[in-house]
Short mmCIF file of C-alpha atoms and ligand atoms in Angstrom, two decimals:
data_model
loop_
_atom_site.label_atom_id
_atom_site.label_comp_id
_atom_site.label_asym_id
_atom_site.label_seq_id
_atom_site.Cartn_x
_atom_site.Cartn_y
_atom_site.Cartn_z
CA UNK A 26 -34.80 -37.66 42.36
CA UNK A 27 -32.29 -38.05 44.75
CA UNK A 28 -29.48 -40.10 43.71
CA UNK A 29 -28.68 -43.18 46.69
CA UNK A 30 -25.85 -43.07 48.71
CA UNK A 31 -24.18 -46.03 47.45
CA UNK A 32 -24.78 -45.30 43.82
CA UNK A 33 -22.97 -41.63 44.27
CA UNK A 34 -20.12 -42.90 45.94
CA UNK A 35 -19.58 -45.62 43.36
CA UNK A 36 -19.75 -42.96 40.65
CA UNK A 37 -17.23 -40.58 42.56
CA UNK A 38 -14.88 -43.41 43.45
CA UNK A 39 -15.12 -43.96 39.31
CA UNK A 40 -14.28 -40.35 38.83
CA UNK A 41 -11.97 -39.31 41.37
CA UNK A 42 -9.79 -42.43 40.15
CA UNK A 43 -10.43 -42.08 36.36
CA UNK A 44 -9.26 -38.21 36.87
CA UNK A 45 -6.65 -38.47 39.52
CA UNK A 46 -3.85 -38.32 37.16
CA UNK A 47 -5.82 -34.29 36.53
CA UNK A 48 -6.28 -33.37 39.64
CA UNK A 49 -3.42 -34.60 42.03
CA UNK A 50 -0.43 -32.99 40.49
CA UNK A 51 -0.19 -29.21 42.26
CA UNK A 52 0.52 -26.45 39.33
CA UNK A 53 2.63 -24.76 41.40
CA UNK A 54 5.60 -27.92 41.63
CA UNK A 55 5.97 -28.21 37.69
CA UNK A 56 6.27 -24.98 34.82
CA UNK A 57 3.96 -27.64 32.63
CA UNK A 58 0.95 -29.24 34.19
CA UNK A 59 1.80 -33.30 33.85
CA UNK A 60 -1.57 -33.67 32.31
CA UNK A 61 -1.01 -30.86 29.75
CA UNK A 62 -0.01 -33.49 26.71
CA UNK A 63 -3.27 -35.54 27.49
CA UNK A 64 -5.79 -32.71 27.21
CA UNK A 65 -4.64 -30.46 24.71
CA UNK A 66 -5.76 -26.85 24.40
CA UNK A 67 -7.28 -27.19 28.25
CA UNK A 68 -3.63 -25.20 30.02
CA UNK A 69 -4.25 -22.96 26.79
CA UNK A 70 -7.84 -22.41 27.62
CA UNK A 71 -7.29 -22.21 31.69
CA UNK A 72 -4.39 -19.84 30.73
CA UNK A 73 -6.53 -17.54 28.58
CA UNK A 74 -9.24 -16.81 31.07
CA UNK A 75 -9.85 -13.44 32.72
CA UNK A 76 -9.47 -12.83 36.24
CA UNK A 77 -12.99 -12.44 36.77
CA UNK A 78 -14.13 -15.87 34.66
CA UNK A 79 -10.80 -17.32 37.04
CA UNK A 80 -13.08 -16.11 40.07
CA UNK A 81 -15.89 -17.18 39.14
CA UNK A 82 -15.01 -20.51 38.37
CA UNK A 83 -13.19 -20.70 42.20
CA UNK A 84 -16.11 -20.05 43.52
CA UNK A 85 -18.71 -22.01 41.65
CA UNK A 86 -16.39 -24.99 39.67
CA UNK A 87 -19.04 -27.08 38.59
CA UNK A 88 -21.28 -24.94 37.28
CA UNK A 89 -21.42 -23.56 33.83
CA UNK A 90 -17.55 -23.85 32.75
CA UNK A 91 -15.48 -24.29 29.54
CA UNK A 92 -13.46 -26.57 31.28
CA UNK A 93 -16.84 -28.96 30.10
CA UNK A 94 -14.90 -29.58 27.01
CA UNK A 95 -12.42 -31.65 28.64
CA UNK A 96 -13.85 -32.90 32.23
CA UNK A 97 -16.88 -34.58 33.58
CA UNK A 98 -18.05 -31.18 35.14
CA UNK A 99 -21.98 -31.54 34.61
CA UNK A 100 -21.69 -35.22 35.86
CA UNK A 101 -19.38 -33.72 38.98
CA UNK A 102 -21.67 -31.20 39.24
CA UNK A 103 -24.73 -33.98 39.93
CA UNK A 104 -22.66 -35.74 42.22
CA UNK A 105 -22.25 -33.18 44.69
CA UNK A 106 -25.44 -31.92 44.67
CA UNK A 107 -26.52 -32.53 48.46
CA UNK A 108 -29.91 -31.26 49.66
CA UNK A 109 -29.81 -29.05 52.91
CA UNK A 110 -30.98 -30.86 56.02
CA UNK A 111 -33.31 -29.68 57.14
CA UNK A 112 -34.21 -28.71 60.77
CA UNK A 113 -35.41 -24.82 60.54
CA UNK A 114 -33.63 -21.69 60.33
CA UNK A 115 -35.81 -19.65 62.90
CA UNK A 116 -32.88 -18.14 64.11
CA UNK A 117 -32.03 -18.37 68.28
CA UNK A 118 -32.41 -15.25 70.82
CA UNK A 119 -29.72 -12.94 69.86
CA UNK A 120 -28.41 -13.03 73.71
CA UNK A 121 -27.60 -16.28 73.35
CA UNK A 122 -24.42 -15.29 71.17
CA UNK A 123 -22.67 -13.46 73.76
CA UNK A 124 -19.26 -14.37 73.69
CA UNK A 125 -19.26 -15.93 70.28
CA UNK A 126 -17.39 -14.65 67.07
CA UNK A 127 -20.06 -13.83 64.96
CA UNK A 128 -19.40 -16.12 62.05
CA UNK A 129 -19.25 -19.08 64.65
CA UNK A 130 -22.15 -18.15 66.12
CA UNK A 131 -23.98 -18.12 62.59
CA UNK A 132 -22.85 -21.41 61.88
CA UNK A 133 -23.92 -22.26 65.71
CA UNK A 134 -27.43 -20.97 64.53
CA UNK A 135 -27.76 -22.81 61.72
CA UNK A 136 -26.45 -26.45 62.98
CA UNK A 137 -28.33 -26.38 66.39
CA UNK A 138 -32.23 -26.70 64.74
CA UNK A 139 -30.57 -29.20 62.60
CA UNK A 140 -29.65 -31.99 66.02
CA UNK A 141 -32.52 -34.30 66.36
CA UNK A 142 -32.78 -35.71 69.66
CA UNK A 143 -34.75 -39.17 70.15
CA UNK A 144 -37.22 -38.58 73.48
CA UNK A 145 -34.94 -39.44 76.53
CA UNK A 146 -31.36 -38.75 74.66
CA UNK A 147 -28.72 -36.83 76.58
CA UNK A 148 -26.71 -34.60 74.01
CA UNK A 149 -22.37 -34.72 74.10
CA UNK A 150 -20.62 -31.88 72.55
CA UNK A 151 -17.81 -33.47 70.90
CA UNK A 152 -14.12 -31.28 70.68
CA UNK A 153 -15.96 -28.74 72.65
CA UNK A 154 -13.52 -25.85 72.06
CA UNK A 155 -15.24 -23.48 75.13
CA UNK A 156 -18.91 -25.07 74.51
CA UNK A 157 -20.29 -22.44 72.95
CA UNK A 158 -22.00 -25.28 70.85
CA UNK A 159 -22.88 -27.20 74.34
CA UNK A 160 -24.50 -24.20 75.40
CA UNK A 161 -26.97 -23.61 72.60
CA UNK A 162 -27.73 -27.20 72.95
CA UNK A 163 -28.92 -26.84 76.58
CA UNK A 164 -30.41 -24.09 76.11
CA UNK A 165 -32.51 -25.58 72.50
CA UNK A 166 -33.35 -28.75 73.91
CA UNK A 167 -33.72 -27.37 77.89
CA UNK A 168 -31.72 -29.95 78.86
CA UNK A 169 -27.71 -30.87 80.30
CA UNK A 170 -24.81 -31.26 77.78
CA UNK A 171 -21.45 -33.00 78.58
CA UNK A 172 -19.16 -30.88 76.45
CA UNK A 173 -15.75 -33.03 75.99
CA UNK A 174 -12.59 -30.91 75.33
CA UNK A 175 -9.01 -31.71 75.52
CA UNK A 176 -7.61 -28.57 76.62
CA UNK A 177 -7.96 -28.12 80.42
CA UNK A 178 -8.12 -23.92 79.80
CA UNK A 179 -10.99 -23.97 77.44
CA UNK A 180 -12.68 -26.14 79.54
CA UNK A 181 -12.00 -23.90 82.26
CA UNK A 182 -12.80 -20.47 80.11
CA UNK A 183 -16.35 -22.82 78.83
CA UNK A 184 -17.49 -24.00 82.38
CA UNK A 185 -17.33 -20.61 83.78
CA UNK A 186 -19.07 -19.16 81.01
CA UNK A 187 -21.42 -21.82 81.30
CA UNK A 188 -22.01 -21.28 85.07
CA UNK A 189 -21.77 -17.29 84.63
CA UNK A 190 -24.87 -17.77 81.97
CA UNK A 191 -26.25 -20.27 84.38
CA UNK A 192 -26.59 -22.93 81.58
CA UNK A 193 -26.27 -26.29 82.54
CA UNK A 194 -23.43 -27.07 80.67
CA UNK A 195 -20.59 -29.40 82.23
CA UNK A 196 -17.34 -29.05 80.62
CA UNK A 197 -15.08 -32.43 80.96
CA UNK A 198 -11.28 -32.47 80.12
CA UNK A 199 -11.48 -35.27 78.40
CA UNK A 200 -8.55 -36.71 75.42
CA UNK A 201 -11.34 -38.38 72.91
CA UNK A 202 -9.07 -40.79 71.85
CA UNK A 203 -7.97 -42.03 74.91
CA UNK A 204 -9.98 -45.56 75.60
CA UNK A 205 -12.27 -44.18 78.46
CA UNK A 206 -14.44 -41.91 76.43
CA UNK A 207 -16.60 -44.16 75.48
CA UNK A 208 -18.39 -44.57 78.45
CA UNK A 209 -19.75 -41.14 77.51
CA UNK A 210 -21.22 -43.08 74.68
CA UNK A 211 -24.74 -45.03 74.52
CA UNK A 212 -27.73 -45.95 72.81
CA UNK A 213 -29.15 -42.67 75.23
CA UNK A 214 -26.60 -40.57 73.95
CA UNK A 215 -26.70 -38.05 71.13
CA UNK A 216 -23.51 -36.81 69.87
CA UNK A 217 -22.79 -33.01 68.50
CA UNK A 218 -20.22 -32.40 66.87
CA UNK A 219 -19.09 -29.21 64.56
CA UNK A 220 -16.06 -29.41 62.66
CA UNK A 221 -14.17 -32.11 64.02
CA UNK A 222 -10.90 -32.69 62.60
CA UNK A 223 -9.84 -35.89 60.98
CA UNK A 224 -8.76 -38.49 63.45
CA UNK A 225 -11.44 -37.15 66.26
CA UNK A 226 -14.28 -37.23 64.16
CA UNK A 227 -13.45 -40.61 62.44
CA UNK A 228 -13.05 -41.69 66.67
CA UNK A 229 -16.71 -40.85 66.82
CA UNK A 230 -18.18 -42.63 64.19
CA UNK A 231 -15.74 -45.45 64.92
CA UNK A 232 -17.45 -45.43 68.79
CA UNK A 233 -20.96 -44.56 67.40
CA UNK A 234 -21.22 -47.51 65.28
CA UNK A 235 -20.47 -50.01 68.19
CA UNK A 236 -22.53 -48.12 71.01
CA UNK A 237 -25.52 -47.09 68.81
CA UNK A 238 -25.50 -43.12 69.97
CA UNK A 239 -26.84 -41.11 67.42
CA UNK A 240 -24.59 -38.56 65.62
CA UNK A 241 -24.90 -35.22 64.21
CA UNK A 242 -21.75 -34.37 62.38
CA UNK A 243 -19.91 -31.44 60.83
CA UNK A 244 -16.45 -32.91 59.54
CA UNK A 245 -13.71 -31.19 59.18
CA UNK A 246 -9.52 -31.29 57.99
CA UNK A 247 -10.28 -34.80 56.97
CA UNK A 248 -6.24 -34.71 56.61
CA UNK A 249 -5.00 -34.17 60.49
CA UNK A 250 -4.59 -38.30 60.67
CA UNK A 251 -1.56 -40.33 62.05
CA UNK A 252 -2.06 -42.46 59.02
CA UNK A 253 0.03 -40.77 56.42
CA UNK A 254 -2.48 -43.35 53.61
CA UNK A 255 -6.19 -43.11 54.14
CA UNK A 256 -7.90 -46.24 54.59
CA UNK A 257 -11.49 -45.86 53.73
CA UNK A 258 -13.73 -46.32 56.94
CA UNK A 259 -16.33 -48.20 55.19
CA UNK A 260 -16.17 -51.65 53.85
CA UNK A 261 -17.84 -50.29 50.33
CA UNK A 262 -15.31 -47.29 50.43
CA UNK A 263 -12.44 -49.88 50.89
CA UNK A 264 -13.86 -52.38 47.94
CA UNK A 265 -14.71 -49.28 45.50
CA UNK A 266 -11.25 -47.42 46.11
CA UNK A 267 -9.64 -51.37 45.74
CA UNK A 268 -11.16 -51.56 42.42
CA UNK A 269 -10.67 -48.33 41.07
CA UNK A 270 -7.18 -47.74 42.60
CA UNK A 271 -7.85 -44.95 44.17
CA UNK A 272 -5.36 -44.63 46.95
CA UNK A 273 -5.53 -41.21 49.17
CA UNK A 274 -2.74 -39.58 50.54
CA UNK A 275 -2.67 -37.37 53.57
CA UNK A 276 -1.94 -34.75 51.12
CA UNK A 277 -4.47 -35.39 48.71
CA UNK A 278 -7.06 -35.30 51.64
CA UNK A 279 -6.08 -31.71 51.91
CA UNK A 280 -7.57 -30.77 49.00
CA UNK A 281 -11.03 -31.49 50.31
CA UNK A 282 -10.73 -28.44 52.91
CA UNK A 283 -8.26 -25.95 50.90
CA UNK A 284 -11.79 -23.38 49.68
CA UNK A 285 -11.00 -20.97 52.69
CA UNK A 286 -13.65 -18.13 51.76
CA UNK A 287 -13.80 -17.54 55.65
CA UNK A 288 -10.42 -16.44 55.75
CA UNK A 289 -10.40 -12.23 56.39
CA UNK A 290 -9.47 -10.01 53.73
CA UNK A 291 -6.41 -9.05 55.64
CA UNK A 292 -5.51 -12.81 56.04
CA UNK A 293 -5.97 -13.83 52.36
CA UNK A 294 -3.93 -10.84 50.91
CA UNK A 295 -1.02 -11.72 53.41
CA UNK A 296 -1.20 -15.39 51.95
CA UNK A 297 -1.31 -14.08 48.33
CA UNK A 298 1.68 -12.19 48.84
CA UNK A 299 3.63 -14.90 50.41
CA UNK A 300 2.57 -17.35 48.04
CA UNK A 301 3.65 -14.92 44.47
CA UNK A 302 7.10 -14.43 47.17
CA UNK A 303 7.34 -18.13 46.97
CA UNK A 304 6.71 -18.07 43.30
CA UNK A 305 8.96 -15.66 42.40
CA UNK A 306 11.59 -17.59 45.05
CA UNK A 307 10.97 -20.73 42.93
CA UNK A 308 11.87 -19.07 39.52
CA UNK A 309 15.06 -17.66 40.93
CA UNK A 310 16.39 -21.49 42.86
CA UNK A 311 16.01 -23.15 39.70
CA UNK A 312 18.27 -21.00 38.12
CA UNK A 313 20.55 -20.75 41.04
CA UNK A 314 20.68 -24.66 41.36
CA UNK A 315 20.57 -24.91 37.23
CA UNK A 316 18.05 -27.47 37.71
CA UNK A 317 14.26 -27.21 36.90
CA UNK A 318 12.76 -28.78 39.81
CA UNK A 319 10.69 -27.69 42.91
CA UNK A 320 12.55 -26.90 46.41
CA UNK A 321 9.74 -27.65 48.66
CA UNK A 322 10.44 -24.00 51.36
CA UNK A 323 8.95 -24.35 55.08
CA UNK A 324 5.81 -22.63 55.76
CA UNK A 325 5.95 -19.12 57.89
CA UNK A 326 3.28 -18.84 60.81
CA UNK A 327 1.23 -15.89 59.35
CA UNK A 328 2.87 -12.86 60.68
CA UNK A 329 5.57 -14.10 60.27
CA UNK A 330 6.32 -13.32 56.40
CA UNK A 331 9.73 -11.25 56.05
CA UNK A 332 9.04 -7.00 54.87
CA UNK A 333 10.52 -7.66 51.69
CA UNK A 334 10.53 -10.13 49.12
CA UNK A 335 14.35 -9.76 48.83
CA UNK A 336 14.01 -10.79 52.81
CA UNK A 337 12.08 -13.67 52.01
CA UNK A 338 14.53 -15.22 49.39
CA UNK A 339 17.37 -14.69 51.90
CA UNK A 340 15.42 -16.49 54.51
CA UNK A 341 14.50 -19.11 52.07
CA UNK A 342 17.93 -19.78 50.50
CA UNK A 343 19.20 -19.87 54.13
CA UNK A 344 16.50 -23.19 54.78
CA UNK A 345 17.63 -24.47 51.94
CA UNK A 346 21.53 -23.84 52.07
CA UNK A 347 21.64 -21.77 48.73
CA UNK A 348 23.97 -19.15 48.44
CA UNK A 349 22.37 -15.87 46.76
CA UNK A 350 24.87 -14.02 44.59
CA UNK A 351 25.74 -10.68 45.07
CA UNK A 352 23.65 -8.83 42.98
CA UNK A 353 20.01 -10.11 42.20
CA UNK A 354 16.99 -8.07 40.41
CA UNK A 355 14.50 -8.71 43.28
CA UNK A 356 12.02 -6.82 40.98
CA UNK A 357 12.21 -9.12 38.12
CA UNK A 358 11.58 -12.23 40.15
CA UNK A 359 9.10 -10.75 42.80
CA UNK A 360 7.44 -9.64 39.05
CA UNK A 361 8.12 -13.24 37.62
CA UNK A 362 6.02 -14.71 40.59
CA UNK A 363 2.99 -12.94 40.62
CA UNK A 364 2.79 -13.86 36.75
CA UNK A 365 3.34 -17.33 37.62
CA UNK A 366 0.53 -16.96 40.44
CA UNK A 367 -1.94 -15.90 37.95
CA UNK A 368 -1.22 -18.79 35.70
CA UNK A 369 -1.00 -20.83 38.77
CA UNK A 370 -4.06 -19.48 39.98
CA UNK A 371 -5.76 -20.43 36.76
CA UNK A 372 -3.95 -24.41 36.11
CA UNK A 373 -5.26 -24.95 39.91
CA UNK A 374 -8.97 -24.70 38.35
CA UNK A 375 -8.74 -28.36 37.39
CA UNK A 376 -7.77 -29.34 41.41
CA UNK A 377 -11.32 -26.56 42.06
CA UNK A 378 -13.24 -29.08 40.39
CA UNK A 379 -12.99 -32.09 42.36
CA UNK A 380 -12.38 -30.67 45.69
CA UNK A 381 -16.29 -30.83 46.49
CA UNK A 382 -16.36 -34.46 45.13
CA UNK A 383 -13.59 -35.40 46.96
CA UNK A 384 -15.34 -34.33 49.94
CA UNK A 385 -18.26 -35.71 49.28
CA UNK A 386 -16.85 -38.73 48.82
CA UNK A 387 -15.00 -38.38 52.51
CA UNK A 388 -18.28 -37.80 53.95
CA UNK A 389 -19.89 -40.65 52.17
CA UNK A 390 -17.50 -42.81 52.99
CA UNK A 391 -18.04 -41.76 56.15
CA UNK A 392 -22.03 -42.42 56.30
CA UNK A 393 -21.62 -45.62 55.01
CA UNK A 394 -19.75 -46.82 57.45
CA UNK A 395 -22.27 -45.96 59.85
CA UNK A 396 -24.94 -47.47 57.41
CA UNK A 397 -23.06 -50.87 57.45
CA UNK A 398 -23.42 -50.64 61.32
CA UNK A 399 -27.64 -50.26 60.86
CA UNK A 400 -27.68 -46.99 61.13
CA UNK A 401 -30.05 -44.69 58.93
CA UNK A 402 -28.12 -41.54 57.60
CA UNK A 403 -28.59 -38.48 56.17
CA UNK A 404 -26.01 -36.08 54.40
CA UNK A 405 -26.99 -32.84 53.22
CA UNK A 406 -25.28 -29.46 54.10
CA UNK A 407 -26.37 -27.17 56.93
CA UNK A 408 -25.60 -23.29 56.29
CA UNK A 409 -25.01 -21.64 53.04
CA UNK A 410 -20.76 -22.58 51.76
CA UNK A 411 -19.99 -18.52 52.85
CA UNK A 412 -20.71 -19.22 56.02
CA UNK A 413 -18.14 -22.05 55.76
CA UNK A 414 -17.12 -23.85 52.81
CA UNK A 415 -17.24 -27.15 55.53
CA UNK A 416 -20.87 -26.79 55.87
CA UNK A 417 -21.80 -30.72 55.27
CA UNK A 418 -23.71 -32.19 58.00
CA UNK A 419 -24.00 -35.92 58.55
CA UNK A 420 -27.29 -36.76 60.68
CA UNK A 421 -27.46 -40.56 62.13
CA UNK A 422 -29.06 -42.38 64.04
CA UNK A 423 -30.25 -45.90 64.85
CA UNK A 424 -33.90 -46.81 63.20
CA UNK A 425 -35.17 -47.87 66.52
CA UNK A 426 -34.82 -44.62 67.89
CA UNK A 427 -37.68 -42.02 66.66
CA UNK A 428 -36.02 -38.07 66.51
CA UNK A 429 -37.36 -35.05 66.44
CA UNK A 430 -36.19 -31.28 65.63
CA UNK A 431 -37.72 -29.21 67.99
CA UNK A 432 -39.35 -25.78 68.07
CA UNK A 433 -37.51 -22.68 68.83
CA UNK A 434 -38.60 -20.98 72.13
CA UNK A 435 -40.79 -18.14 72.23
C1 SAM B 3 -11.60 -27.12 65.30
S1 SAM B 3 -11.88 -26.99 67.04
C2 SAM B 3 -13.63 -27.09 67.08
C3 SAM B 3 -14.17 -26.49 68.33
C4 SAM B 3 -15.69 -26.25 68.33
N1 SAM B 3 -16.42 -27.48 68.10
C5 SAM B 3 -16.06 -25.19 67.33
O1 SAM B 3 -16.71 -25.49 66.33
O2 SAM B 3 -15.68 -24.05 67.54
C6 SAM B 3 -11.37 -28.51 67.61
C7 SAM B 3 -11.31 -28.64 69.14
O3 SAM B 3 -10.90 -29.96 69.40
C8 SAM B 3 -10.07 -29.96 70.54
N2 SAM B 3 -9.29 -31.19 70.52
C9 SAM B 3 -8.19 -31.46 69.80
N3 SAM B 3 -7.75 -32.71 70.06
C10 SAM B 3 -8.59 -33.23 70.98
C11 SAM B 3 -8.65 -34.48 71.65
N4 SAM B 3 -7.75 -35.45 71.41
N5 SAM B 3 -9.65 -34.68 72.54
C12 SAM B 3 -10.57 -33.72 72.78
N6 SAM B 3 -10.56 -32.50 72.17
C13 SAM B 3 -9.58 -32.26 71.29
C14 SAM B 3 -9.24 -28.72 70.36
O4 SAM B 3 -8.65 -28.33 71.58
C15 SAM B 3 -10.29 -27.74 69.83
O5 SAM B 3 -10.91 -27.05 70.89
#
């Protein structure tokens, strides 16, 4: 049986404060984990595993794991169990993709079937990007989309791929925090939106609750906020997280979104290197400085990662105004990170573990405060996580207003 909304996010607000103490600190600030006295033999046992248990475990963290002998994983486990929403997979006309990256246009394919449109509803695309979402819509439901985007060339790129499809698509270059937008929404409206970041999606639900549109939802990088704290949205969020103590950083919201499985080969192996480089960069400061504490180093744009390590400690020192001596064996630090990666790799198994209920508990926050405003809401996920590890969906709507999925056309 499915476990009710309120009841879940009680027992993840328990959790995620009971274990924050676990899964806050990052591994790669401190040579010990803080929680290493607390919980002893778990660093010994992360330490030990192999790199193919250490994968395994990334990928799946609350299933079957020895990490059971010290954390609530089974209970975890329960909590983020979401059902998918359903809606229908029968896949859209193949022609209809044109101009879409193919993973986008997979997770296009499965959120579309999954928008359920009350009779009479006009459908917003929400942080349109080019509308490639907006488009699918019209074409689905055979009827006009408003697609709101900030950026006056996507709009431009969207409206005259729109018009060169001939899909009745209107593209509107629109800020969706700036006061005006909500005339775009009413009781008549249904709002898409797929993976809207932090403050724009929270701006929907904030508008949906006091227009009664109805919502369908793919959150996203719940930490691009202004606020630097996170304030729960919902008044049950804000009374659990009161009584528990859990307070939320903007950082600690970044560990909800940090699974990046999407990311190309190419792309991940470039950030492995540069993050063992800024290991090994670590080891060699704290001598350097005779002091065993963490020198926070800027990030690099990707691409932009020196040749060498030896070039990326001389670029690093220079951020940070240390002097390099003369003579320094770039091969035993560069050798001295990627050792501390793999133990790194393995400490950050703890942080693996409540990422999902951390988002979960973002999301439900979310839906409740859309349930406190009347609304009936249902969370679930809508593709498959390797498609994209943001694949929840929230799906709301006022119970006056009777949806429907439709059909695919023939
Ligand atoms: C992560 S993208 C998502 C785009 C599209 N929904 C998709 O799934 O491909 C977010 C989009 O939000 C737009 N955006 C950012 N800030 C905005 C704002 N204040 N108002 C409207 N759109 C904004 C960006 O330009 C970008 O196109």
């Amino acid at each position: 049986m499915s476990i009710p909304h309120a009841d879940r996010l009680t027992r993840l607000t328990v959790l995620l404060a009971e274990w924050q103490a676990v899964w806050r600190p990052l591994p790669f600030q401190s040579r010990r984990p803080p929680w290493a006295g607390h919980l002893p033999g778990l660093e010994q046992a992360l330490l030990a595993l192999s790199d193919e248990a250490c994968e395994r475990l990334q990928a799946a963290p609350c299933g079957t794991s020895p990490l059971a002998a010290w954390l609530p994983v089974a209970e975890l486990g329960e909590l983020v169990d979401l059902p998918d929403l359903a809606g229908g997979d029968a896949g859209l006309p193949a022609s209809w993709s044109q101009h879409v990256g193919g993973r986008k246009w997979q997770q296009i394919e499965a959120f579309v079937p999954r928008v359920a449109l009350a009779p009479g509803q006009s459908l917003v695309e929400w942080c349109a990007g080019k509308g490639h979402l907006a488009r699918t819509l019209a074409r689905w439901h055979g009827t006009e989309v408003t697609a709101l985007e900030w950026q006056p060339a996507l709009c431009d790129e969207g409206q005259a791929l729109a018009d060169r499809q001939g899909v009745a698509v209107h593209l509107e270059a629109r800020d969706v925090l700036a006061p005006d937008v909500a005339r775009w929404l009413t009781p008549d409206t249904h709002v898409a939106a797929l993976h809207a970041c932090g403050d724009l999606h929270v701006r929907l639900l904030e508008l949906a609750a006091a227009s009664g549109c109805g919502v369908t939802l793919a959150p996203c990088c719940y930490q691009r906020t202004a606020a630097e704290h996170y304030r729960p949205l919902s008044r049950l969020g804000r009374d659990l997280a009161g009584r528990q103590g859990l307070e939320l950083s903007r950082d600690d919201l970044a560990l909800a979104v940090r699974e990046t499985v999407t990311a190309p080969r190419h792309v991940r192996r470039s950030r492995e290197r540069a993050g063992a480089w800024r290991l090994g960069f670590d080891l060699l400061q704290r001598e350097l400085r005779g002091r065993d504490d963490y020198l926070p180093v800027p990030s690099l744009a990707y691409g932009r990662l020196p040749e060498t390590f030896a070039g990326f400690c001389r670029w690093a020192a220079e951020r940070k105004g240390l002097t390099l001596p003369a003579s320094v064996d770039w091969g035993a630090y560069e050798r001295g990170g990627r050792r501390r990666q793999a133990e790194v790799r393995r400490l950050e198994l703890v942080r693996h573990l409540f990422r999902r209920p951390l988002e979960v508990w973002l999301a439900l926050d979310r839906l409740q405060l859309l349930e406190e405003a009347g609304f009936t809401v249902a969370l679930g996920t809508f593709c498959e996580r390797e498609l994209t590890p943001r694949n929840l969906l929230l799906r709301a709507s006022l119970p006056a207003r009777a949806c429907g999925t439709r059909t695919p056309p023939s």
